[in-house]
PDB file of C-alpha atoms in Angstrom:
ATOM      1  CA  ILE A   1      -2.977  -7.604 -29.341  1.00 87.00           C
ATOM      2  CA  ILE A   2      -3.975 -11.131 -30.759  1.00 92.00           C
ATOM      3  CA  ASN A   3      -7.850 -11.851 -30.402  1.00 93.00           C
ATOM      4  CA  LEU A   4      -8.875 -15.610 -29.731  1.00 90.00           C
ATOM      5  CA  ASP A   5     -12.060 -17.190 -30.140  1.00 86.00           C
ATOM      6  CA  THR A   6     -11.304 -20.590 -29.142  1.00 86.00           C
ATOM      7  CA  ALA A   7      -9.896 -22.409 -26.272  1.00 84.00           C
ATOM      8  CA  ASP A   8      -8.213 -25.082 -27.245  1.00 86.00           C
ATOM      9  CA  ASP A   9      -5.251 -22.956 -29.202  1.00 88.00           C
ATOM     10  CA  PRO A  10      -1.991 -23.554 -28.685  1.00 88.00           C
ATOM     11  CA  ARG A  11      -1.071 -20.069 -27.750  1.00 90.00           C
ATOM     12  CA  ILE A  12      -2.167 -20.511 -24.206  1.00 89.00           C
ATOM     13  CA  ALA A  13      -1.799 -23.838 -23.502  1.00 86.00           C
ATOM     14  CA  PRO A  14       0.568 -22.738 -20.550  1.00 85.00           C
ATOM     15  CA  TYR A  15      -2.823 -21.316 -19.299  1.00 86.00           C
ATOM     16  CA  ARG A  16      -5.219 -23.885 -19.402  1.00 81.00           C
ATOM     17  CA  ALA A  17      -6.089 -25.408 -15.933  1.00 61.00           C
ATOM     18  CA  VAL A  18      -3.877 -23.358 -14.646  1.00 68.00           C
ATOM     19  CA  ARG A  19      -1.833 -25.438 -10.969  1.00 67.00           C
ATOM     20  CA  ASP A  20       1.164 -23.654 -10.075  1.00 62.00           C
ATOM     21  CA  ARG A  21       3.563 -26.860  -8.805  1.00 65.00           C
ATOM     22  CA  ASP A  22       3.057 -27.615 -12.509  1.00 61.00           C
ATOM     23  CA  LEU A  23       4.115 -24.327 -13.748  1.00 66.00           C
ATOM     24  CA  ILE A  24       6.937 -24.712 -11.093  1.00 67.00           C
ATOM     25  CA  ARG A  25       8.408 -27.662 -12.981  1.00 64.00           C
ATOM     26  CA  ALA A  26       8.746 -25.216 -16.158  1.00 73.00           C
ATOM     27  CA  ASP A  27      10.324 -22.599 -14.118  1.00 86.00           C
ATOM     28  CA  ARG A  28       6.955 -20.142 -14.997  1.00 88.00           C
ATOM     29  CA  PHE A  29       4.207 -18.690 -13.118  1.00 91.00           C
ATOM     30  CA  ILE A  30       1.204 -16.805 -13.205  1.00 90.00           C
ATOM     31  CA  VAL A  31       0.599 -13.465 -11.639  1.00 93.00           C
ATOM     32  CA  GLU A  32      -3.455 -12.708 -11.512  1.00 91.00           C
ATOM     33  CA  GLY A  33      -5.363  -8.974 -11.720  1.00 92.00           C
ATOM     34  CA  ALA A  34      -4.568  -5.027 -12.473  1.00 94.00           C
ATOM     35  CA  ILE A  35      -2.206  -4.263  -9.191  1.00 93.00           C
ATOM     36  CA  ALA A  36      -0.138  -7.818  -9.461  1.00 94.00           C
ATOM     37  CA  LEU A  37       0.274  -7.364 -13.281  1.00 95.00           C
ATOM     38  CA  GLU A  38       1.321  -3.772 -13.047  1.00 95.00           C
ATOM     39  CA  ARG A  39       3.903  -4.168  -9.868  1.00 95.00           C
ATOM     40  CA  LEU A  40       5.454  -7.552 -13.048  1.00 96.00           C
ATOM     41  CA  LEU A  41       5.697  -4.686 -15.442  1.00 96.00           C
ATOM     42  CA  THR A  42       7.098  -1.881 -13.640  1.00 95.00           C
ATOM     43  CA  ALA A  43       8.968  -3.053 -10.758  1.00 93.00           C
ATOM     44  CA  SER A  44      10.198  -6.690 -11.333  1.00 93.00           C
ATOM     45  CA  ARG A  45      12.656  -8.455 -12.030  1.00 90.00           C
ATOM     46  CA  PHE A  46      11.209 -10.877 -13.526  1.00 95.00           C
ATOM     47  CA  PRO A  47      10.479 -11.779 -17.310  1.00 95.00           C
ATOM     48  CA  VAL A  48       7.025 -11.595 -18.857  1.00 95.00           C
ATOM     49  CA  GLU A  49       5.953 -14.290 -21.123  1.00 94.00           C
ATOM     50  CA  SER A  50       2.483 -13.351 -22.386  1.00 96.00           C
ATOM     51  CA  LEU A  51      -0.688 -11.500 -21.341  1.00 96.00           C
ATOM     52  CA  LEU A  52      -4.426 -13.312 -21.613  1.00 95.00           C
ATOM     53  CA  LEU A  53      -6.988 -10.853 -21.181  1.00 95.00           C
ATOM     54  CA  ALA A  54     -10.948 -10.906 -20.484  1.00 92.00           C
ATOM     55  CA  GLU A  55     -12.103  -8.577 -23.919  1.00 93.00           C
ATOM     56  CA  ASN A  56     -14.439  -6.646 -21.352  1.00 91.00           C
ATOM     57  CA  ARG A  57     -10.742  -5.452 -19.986  1.00 92.00           C
ATOM     58  CA  VAL A  58      -8.440  -4.592 -22.001  1.00 93.00           C
ATOM     59  CA  ASP A  59      -9.617  -0.168 -22.525  1.00 92.00           C
ATOM     60  CA  ALA A  60      -9.519   0.319 -18.891  1.00 92.00           C
ATOM     61  CA  LEU A  61      -6.037  -1.650 -18.652  1.00 93.00           C
ATOM     62  CA  GLY A  62      -4.539   1.048 -21.142  1.00 92.00           C
ATOM     63  CA  PRO A  63      -2.002   2.742 -18.913  1.00 93.00           C
ATOM     64  CA  ILE A  64      -0.781  -0.456 -17.888  1.00 95.00           C
ATOM     65  CA  LEU A  65      -0.062  -2.281 -21.034  1.00 95.00           C
ATOM     66  CA  ALA A  66       2.041   0.465 -21.978  1.00 95.00           C
ATOM     67  CA  HIS A  67       4.648  -1.064 -20.344  1.00 95.00           C
ATOM     68  CA  VAL A  68       4.541  -4.302 -21.702  1.00 95.00           C
ATOM     69  CA  PRO A  69       7.358  -5.044 -24.062  1.00 94.00           C
ATOM     70  CA  PRO A  70       6.881  -5.162 -27.523  1.00 92.00           C
ATOM     71  CA  ASP A  71       7.434  -8.954 -28.042  1.00 94.00           C
ATOM     72  CA  THR A  72       5.055  -9.905 -25.709  1.00 96.00           C
ATOM     73  CA  PRO A  73       1.842 -11.213 -26.540  1.00 96.00           C
ATOM     74  CA  ILE A  74      -1.069  -9.940 -25.518  1.00 96.00           C
ATOM     75  CA  TYR A  75      -4.127 -12.562 -25.666  1.00 95.00           C
ATOM     76  CA  VAL A  76      -7.620 -11.611 -25.269  1.00 95.00           C
ATOM     77  CA  THR A  77     -10.413 -13.831 -25.522  1.00 93.00           C
ATOM     78  CA  PRO A  78     -14.630 -13.596 -23.832  1.00 92.00           C
ATOM     79  CA  GLN A  79     -14.131 -13.915 -20.111  1.00 88.00           C
ATOM     80  CA  SER A  80     -16.520 -17.421 -21.030  1.00 87.00           C
ATOM     81  CA  ILE A  81     -13.345 -18.575 -23.339  1.00 87.00           C
ATOM     82  CA  MET A  82     -10.813 -17.435 -20.546  1.00 87.00           C
ATOM     83  CA  ASP A  83     -12.731 -19.141 -17.609  1.00 83.00           C
ATOM     84  CA  GLY A  84     -12.887 -22.815 -19.893  1.00 81.00           C
ATOM     85  CA  VAL A  85      -9.092 -22.654 -19.997  1.00 82.00           C
ATOM     86  CA  THR A  86      -8.294 -21.790 -16.890  1.00 77.00           C
ATOM     87  CA  GLY A  87     -10.419 -24.257 -15.121  1.00 71.00           C
ATOM     88  CA  PHE A  88     -12.556 -21.614 -12.875  1.00 69.00           C
ATOM     89  CA  PRO A  89     -14.123 -18.410 -12.891  1.00 70.00           C
ATOM     90  CA  ILE A  90     -11.019 -15.576 -13.223  1.00 73.00           C
ATOM     91  CA  HIS A  91     -13.447 -12.787 -12.346  1.00 68.00           C
ATOM     92  CA  ARG A  92     -10.314  -9.867 -12.803  1.00 79.00           C
ATOM     93  CA  GLY A  93     -10.032 -11.188 -16.438  1.00 89.00           C
ATOM     94  CA  ILE A  94      -6.220 -10.960 -15.775  1.00 92.00           C
ATOM     95  CA  LEU A  95      -3.653 -13.259 -16.041  1.00 93.00           C
ATOM     96  CA  ALA A  96       0.366 -13.256 -17.238  1.00 94.00           C
ATOM     97  CA  LEU A  97       2.556 -15.772 -17.315  1.00 94.00           C
ATOM     98  CA  ALA A  98       5.965 -14.979 -16.090  1.00 95.00           C
ATOM     99  CA  ARG A  99       9.335 -16.437 -16.106  1.00 94.00           C
ATOM    100  CA  ARG A 100      11.320 -17.543 -12.987  1.00 92.00           C
ATOM    101  CA  LYS A 101      14.920 -16.719 -12.632  1.00 91.00           C
ATOM    102  CA  PRO A 102      17.698 -18.746 -10.845  1.00 89.00           C
ATOM    103  CA  ALA A 103      17.599 -18.841  -7.284  1.00 86.00           C
ATOM    104  CA  GLN A 104      19.159 -17.265  -4.819  1.00 87.00           C
ATOM    105  CA  THR A 105      21.279 -18.126  -1.961  1.00 84.00           C
ATOM    106  CA  PRO A 106      20.738 -16.218   0.828  1.00 80.00           C
ATOM    107  CA  ASP A 107      24.341 -15.323   0.891  1.00 80.00           C
ATOM    108  CA  GLN A 108      24.156 -14.377  -2.616  1.00 88.00           C
ATOM    109  CA  LEU A 109      20.392 -12.293  -1.797  1.00 86.00           C
ATOM    110  CA  LEU A 110      22.117 -10.494   1.573  1.00 81.00           C
ATOM    111  CA  ALA A 111      25.621  -8.874  -0.725  1.00 84.00           C
ATOM    112  CA  SER A 112      23.367  -7.681  -3.120  1.00 88.00           C
ATOM    113  CA  LEU A 113      21.454  -5.800  -0.511  1.00 84.00           C
ATOM    114  CA  PRO A 114      22.463  -1.538  -0.450  1.00 82.00           C
ATOM    115  CA  ALA A 115      25.390  -0.787   2.249  1.00 77.00           C
ATOM    116  CA  GLY A 116      23.744   0.615   5.300  1.00 73.00           C
ATOM    117  CA  PRO A 117      20.794  -0.511   7.582  1.00 74.00           C
ATOM    118  CA  LEU A 118      18.562  -2.709   6.402  1.00 76.00           C
ATOM    119  CA  THR A 119      15.347  -4.003   7.886  1.00 81.00           C
ATOM    120  CA  LEU A 120      15.412  -7.991   6.627  1.00 80.00           C
ATOM    121  CA  LEU A 121      12.155 -10.403   7.686  1.00 83.00           C
ATOM    122  CA  VAL A 122      12.707 -13.816   8.285  1.00 81.00           C
ATOM    123  CA  LEU A 123       9.678 -16.708   7.805  1.00 83.00           C
ATOM    124  CA  ILE A 124       9.685 -19.691   9.155  1.00 78.00           C
ATOM    125  CA  GLY A 125       6.943 -22.433   9.012  1.00 79.00           C
ATOM    126  CA  LEU A 126       4.307 -20.599   6.789  1.00 85.00           C
ATOM    127  CA  SER A 127       2.095 -22.707   4.977  1.00 84.00           C
ATOM    128  CA  ASN A 128      -0.778 -20.671   3.803  1.00 89.00           C
ATOM    129  CA  HIS A 129      -0.020 -18.739   0.838  1.00 91.00           C
ATOM    130  CA  ASP A 130      -2.213 -15.640   2.121  1.00 92.00           C
ATOM    131  CA  ASN A 131      -0.488 -15.285   5.037  1.00 91.00           C
ATOM    132  CA  VAL A 132       3.295 -15.460   3.067  1.00 93.00           C
ATOM    133  CA  GLY A 133       1.523 -12.912   0.584  1.00 94.00           C
ATOM    134  CA  GLY A 134       0.257 -10.758   3.579  1.00 93.00           C
ATOM    135  CA  CYS A 135       3.860 -10.752   5.188  1.00 92.00           C
ATOM    136  CA  PHE A 136       5.438  -9.590   2.048  1.00 95.00           C
ATOM    137  CA  ARG A 137       2.738  -6.794   1.605  1.00 94.00           C
ATOM    138  CA  ASN A 138       3.352  -5.906   5.210  1.00 92.00           C
ATOM    139  CA  ALA A 139       7.315  -5.980   4.736  1.00 91.00           C
ATOM    140  CA  ALA A 140       7.068  -3.897   1.148  1.00 93.00           C
ATOM    141  CA  ALA A 141       4.930  -1.355   3.211  1.00 92.00           C
ATOM    142  CA  LEU A 142       7.842  -1.029   6.179  1.00 87.00           C
ATOM    143  CA  GLY A 143      10.203  -0.619   4.132  1.00 88.00           C
ATOM    144  CA  ALA A 144      12.093  -4.441   4.398  1.00 88.00           C
ATOM    145  CA  HIS A 145      15.088  -4.747   1.647  1.00 89.00           C
ATOM    146  CA  ALA A 146      14.506  -8.290   1.708  1.00 90.00           C
ATOM    147  CA  VAL A 147      12.441 -11.712   3.134  1.00 90.00           C
ATOM    148  CA  LEU A 148      14.480 -14.972   4.135  1.00 85.00           C
ATOM    149  CA  LEU A 149      12.132 -17.857   4.146  1.00 86.00           C
ATOM    150  CA  ASP A 150      12.857 -21.368   5.618  1.00 82.00           C
ATOM    151  CA  GLU A 151      12.025 -24.379   3.443  1.00 82.00           C
ATOM    152  CA  THR A 152       8.922 -25.458   5.079  1.00 82.00           C
ATOM    153  CA  SER A 153       7.680 -21.871   3.775  1.00 87.00           C
ATOM    154  CA  CYS A 154       5.005 -21.748   0.863  1.00 88.00           C
ATOM    155  CA  ASP A 155       6.355 -20.358  -2.416  1.00 91.00           C
ATOM    156  CA  PRO A 156       5.799 -16.751  -2.658  1.00 94.00           C
ATOM    157  CA  LEU A 157       5.342 -17.194  -6.447  1.00 93.00           C
ATOM    158  CA  TYR A 158       2.409 -18.627  -6.196  1.00 91.00           C
ATOM    159  CA  ARG A 159      -0.497 -17.213  -8.018  1.00 88.00           C
ATOM    160  CA  LYS A 160      -2.483 -16.443  -4.456  1.00 90.00           C
ATOM    161  CA  ALA A 161       0.250 -15.382  -2.590  1.00 94.00           C
ATOM    162  CA  ILE A 162       1.389 -12.767  -4.990  1.00 94.00           C
ATOM    163  CA  ARG A 163      -2.125 -11.411  -5.282  1.00 92.00           C
ATOM    164  CA  VAL A 164      -2.720 -11.220  -2.037  1.00 94.00           C
ATOM    165  CA  SER A 165       1.168  -9.383  -1.587  1.00 94.00           C
ATOM    166  CA  SER A 166      -0.377  -7.076  -3.889  1.00 93.00           C
ATOM    167  CA  GLY A 167       2.779  -7.715  -6.376  1.00 94.00           C
ATOM    168  CA  ALA A 168       5.443  -7.281  -3.289  1.00 95.00           C
ATOM    169  CA  ALA A 169       6.596 -10.663  -3.823  1.00 95.00           C
ATOM    170  CA  LEU A 170       7.376 -10.037  -7.167  1.00 96.00           C
ATOM    171  CA  SER A 171       9.469  -6.878  -6.320  1.00 94.00           C
ATOM    172  CA  LEU A 172      10.916  -7.530  -3.350  1.00 95.00           C
ATOM    173  CA  PRO A 173      14.054  -9.956  -2.861  1.00 94.00           C
ATOM    174  CA  PHE A 174      14.029 -13.229  -1.263  1.00 93.00           C
ATOM    175  CA  ALA A 175      15.579 -16.872  -0.668  1.00 90.00           C
ATOM    176  CA  HIS A 176      14.692 -19.845   0.894  1.00 85.00           C
ATOM    177  CA  THR A 177      17.423 -21.754   3.112  1.00 77.00           C
ATOM    178  CA  GLY A 178      17.593 -24.638   4.949  1.00 70.00           C
ATOM    179  CA  SER A 179      14.762 -25.301   8.303  1.00 65.00           C
ATOM    180  CA  GLY A 180      13.742 -23.111  10.119  1.00 57.00           C
ATOM    181  CA  ALA A 181      16.709 -23.105  13.135  1.00 61.00           C
ATOM    182  CA  GLU A 182      19.286 -23.551  10.776  1.00 59.00           C
ATOM    183  CA  THR A 183      18.276 -20.550   8.513  1.00 57.00           C
ATOM    184  CA  ILE A 184      18.570 -18.691  11.825  1.00 59.00           C
ATOM    185  CA  ALA A 185      21.779 -20.030  13.134  1.00 61.00           C
ATOM    186  CA  HIS A 186      23.114 -19.229   9.609  1.00 64.00           C
ATOM    187  CA  ARG A 187      21.934 -15.742   9.409  1.00 61.00           C
ATOM    188  CA  LEU A 188      22.475 -14.651  12.937  1.00 60.00           C
ATOM    189  CA  MET A 189      26.488 -15.023  12.154  1.00 64.00           C
ATOM    190  CA  TRP A 190      25.924 -12.535   9.075  1.00 63.00           C
ATOM    191  CA  LEU A 191      23.794 -10.366  11.419  1.00 60.00           C
ATOM    192  CA  ARG A 192      26.598 -10.489  14.189  1.00 58.00           C
ATOM    193  CA  ALA A 193      29.272  -9.962  11.185  1.00 62.00           C
ATOM    194  CA  GLN A 194      27.388  -6.496  10.166  1.00 57.00           C
ATOM    195  CA  GLU A 195      26.602  -5.264  13.617  1.00 58.00           C
ATOM    196  CA  MET A 196      23.249  -5.483  13.034  1.00 57.00           C
ATOM    197  CA  VAL A 197      20.625  -5.406  15.833  1.00 57.00           C
ATOM    198  CA  LEU A 198      17.710  -7.958  15.907  1.00 55.00           C
ATOM    199  CA  VAL A 199      14.603  -7.251  17.499  1.00 56.00           C
ATOM    200  CA  GLU A 200      11.770  -9.757  17.475  1.00 53.00           C
ATOM    201  CA  LEU A 201       7.860 -10.468  16.662  1.00 51.00           C
ATOM    202  CA  ALA A 202       6.768 -13.540  18.233  1.00 48.00           C
ATOM    203  CA  VAL A 203       3.737 -14.690  18.160  1.00 47.00           C
ATOM    204  CA  ALA A 204       1.572 -18.053  20.128  1.00 46.00           C
ATOM    205  CA  HIS A 205       4.031 -20.843  19.773  1.00 43.00           C
ATOM    206  CA  PHE A 206       6.784 -19.143  18.449  1.00 43.00           C
ATOM    207  CA  GLN A 207      10.296 -21.289  18.715  1.00 44.00           C
ATOM    208  CA  HIS A 208      13.515 -20.140  20.583  1.00 42.00           C
ATOM    209  CA  VAL A 209      16.202 -20.560  17.758  1.00 41.00           C
ATOM    210  CA  GLY A 210      18.675 -18.001  19.699  1.00 42.00           C
ATOM    211  CA  ILE A 211      20.161 -15.316  21.758  1.00 40.00           C
ATOM    212  CA  VAL A 212      23.169 -11.905  20.005  1.00 41.00           C
ATOM    213  CA  PRO A 213      24.994  -9.943  21.918  1.00 42.00           C
ATOM    214  CA  VAL A 214      25.083  -7.001  19.293  1.00 38.00           C
ATOM    215  CA  ALA A 215      27.331  -3.840  21.115  1.00 42.00           C
ATOM    216  CA  GLY A 216      25.570  -1.259  22.642  1.00 39.00           C
ATOM    217  CA  ALA A 217      22.378  -2.524  22.514  1.00 37.00           C
ATOM    218  CA  GLY A 218      21.805  -5.136  25.229  1.00 36.00           C
ATOM    219  CA  GLU A 219      20.707  -8.552  23.874  1.00 36.00           C
ATOM    220  CA  PHE A 220      17.987  -9.404  21.991  1.00 34.00           C
ATOM    221  CA  PHE A 221      15.778 -12.663  22.004  1.00 35.00           C
ATOM    222  CA  VAL A 222      15.204 -13.754  18.622  1.00 39.00           C
ATOM    223  CA  SER A 223      12.321 -16.134  17.939  1.00 38.00           C
ATOM    224  CA  GLY A 224      10.908 -17.127  14.405  1.00 41.00           C
ATOM    225  CA  LEU A 225       7.531 -15.369  12.763  1.00 40.00           C
ATOM    226  CA  ARG A 226       5.070 -18.591  12.452  1.00 39.00           C
ATOM    227  CA  GLU A 227       1.428 -18.601  11.241  1.00 38.00           C
ATOM    228  CA  PRO A 228      -0.601 -16.271  12.466  1.00 37.00           C
ATOM    229  CA  ASP A 229       0.681 -13.565  10.088  1.00 37.00           C
ATOM    230  CA  LEU A 230       2.435 -10.859  10.685  1.00 40.00           C
ATOM    231  CA  GLY A 231      -0.109  -8.767  11.978  1.00 40.00           C
ATOM    232  CA  GLU A 232      -1.264 -11.093  14.827  1.00 40.00           C
ATOM    233  CA  ALA A 233      -1.289  -8.332  17.658  1.00 33.00           C
ATOM    234  CA  VAL A 234      -0.038 -10.898  20.872  1.00 34.00           C
ATOM    235  CA  PRO A 235       2.582 -10.632  23.687  1.00 33.00           C
ATOM    236  CA  GLY A 236       5.589 -11.985  22.974  1.00 31.00           C
ATOM    237  CA  VAL A 237       8.241  -9.607  21.815  1.00 30.00           C
ATOM    238  CA  ALA A 238      11.146  -9.321  24.263  1.00 29.00           C
ATOM    239  CA  ASN A 239      14.320  -7.505  24.881  1.00 30.00           C
ATOM    240  CA  ILE A 240      16.343  -9.793  27.223  1.00 25.00           C
TER     241      ILE A 240
END
């Protein structure tokens, strides 16, 4: 643990006025809050580089901090200095800086999944970080194995998406690919080869992108999941 008494310390420069788009260029991202921090340290594939904590949060975080690698610095500072560093109030008093890993292609992601029945979530056009985070949280709770996102969906490793996902975005594998229609069309060919049954959740303003015959299961209408989020209860689920 390294105690700091100034916001100008160069060791915490990556936390200064944190903006997700700047961190992306540096292959980094920020994790906020105790739940997401615990997931980062215990169930994530992403290396943690440092922690920045408000001094009044350290004692309560003892069990979580026990999982911090020995060579990872834990910077501790008064809450007022922490807020000055980030440029806005960090009410939870808990931040961590983690390093991105090379992005997987959808084919690499799918090839890495275990044999047997799989549950995949495909997100199309979700530009709201709260919705993406909520979808990851729900997908993890329902036992999904991975998430595929089209190029118009936002980054699951944005700070807000991670927080809303309760850290699920750190542990649930995901990959981005192409436009919505291209994503689905490509994946449908792969899923058909795997003899997977396709079902849908269609929400308002859904886009019809294909019908896939599955041996012994009839034909299932497949559409892109669009905003609002996965929890939207509206008519539209259809078995054709």
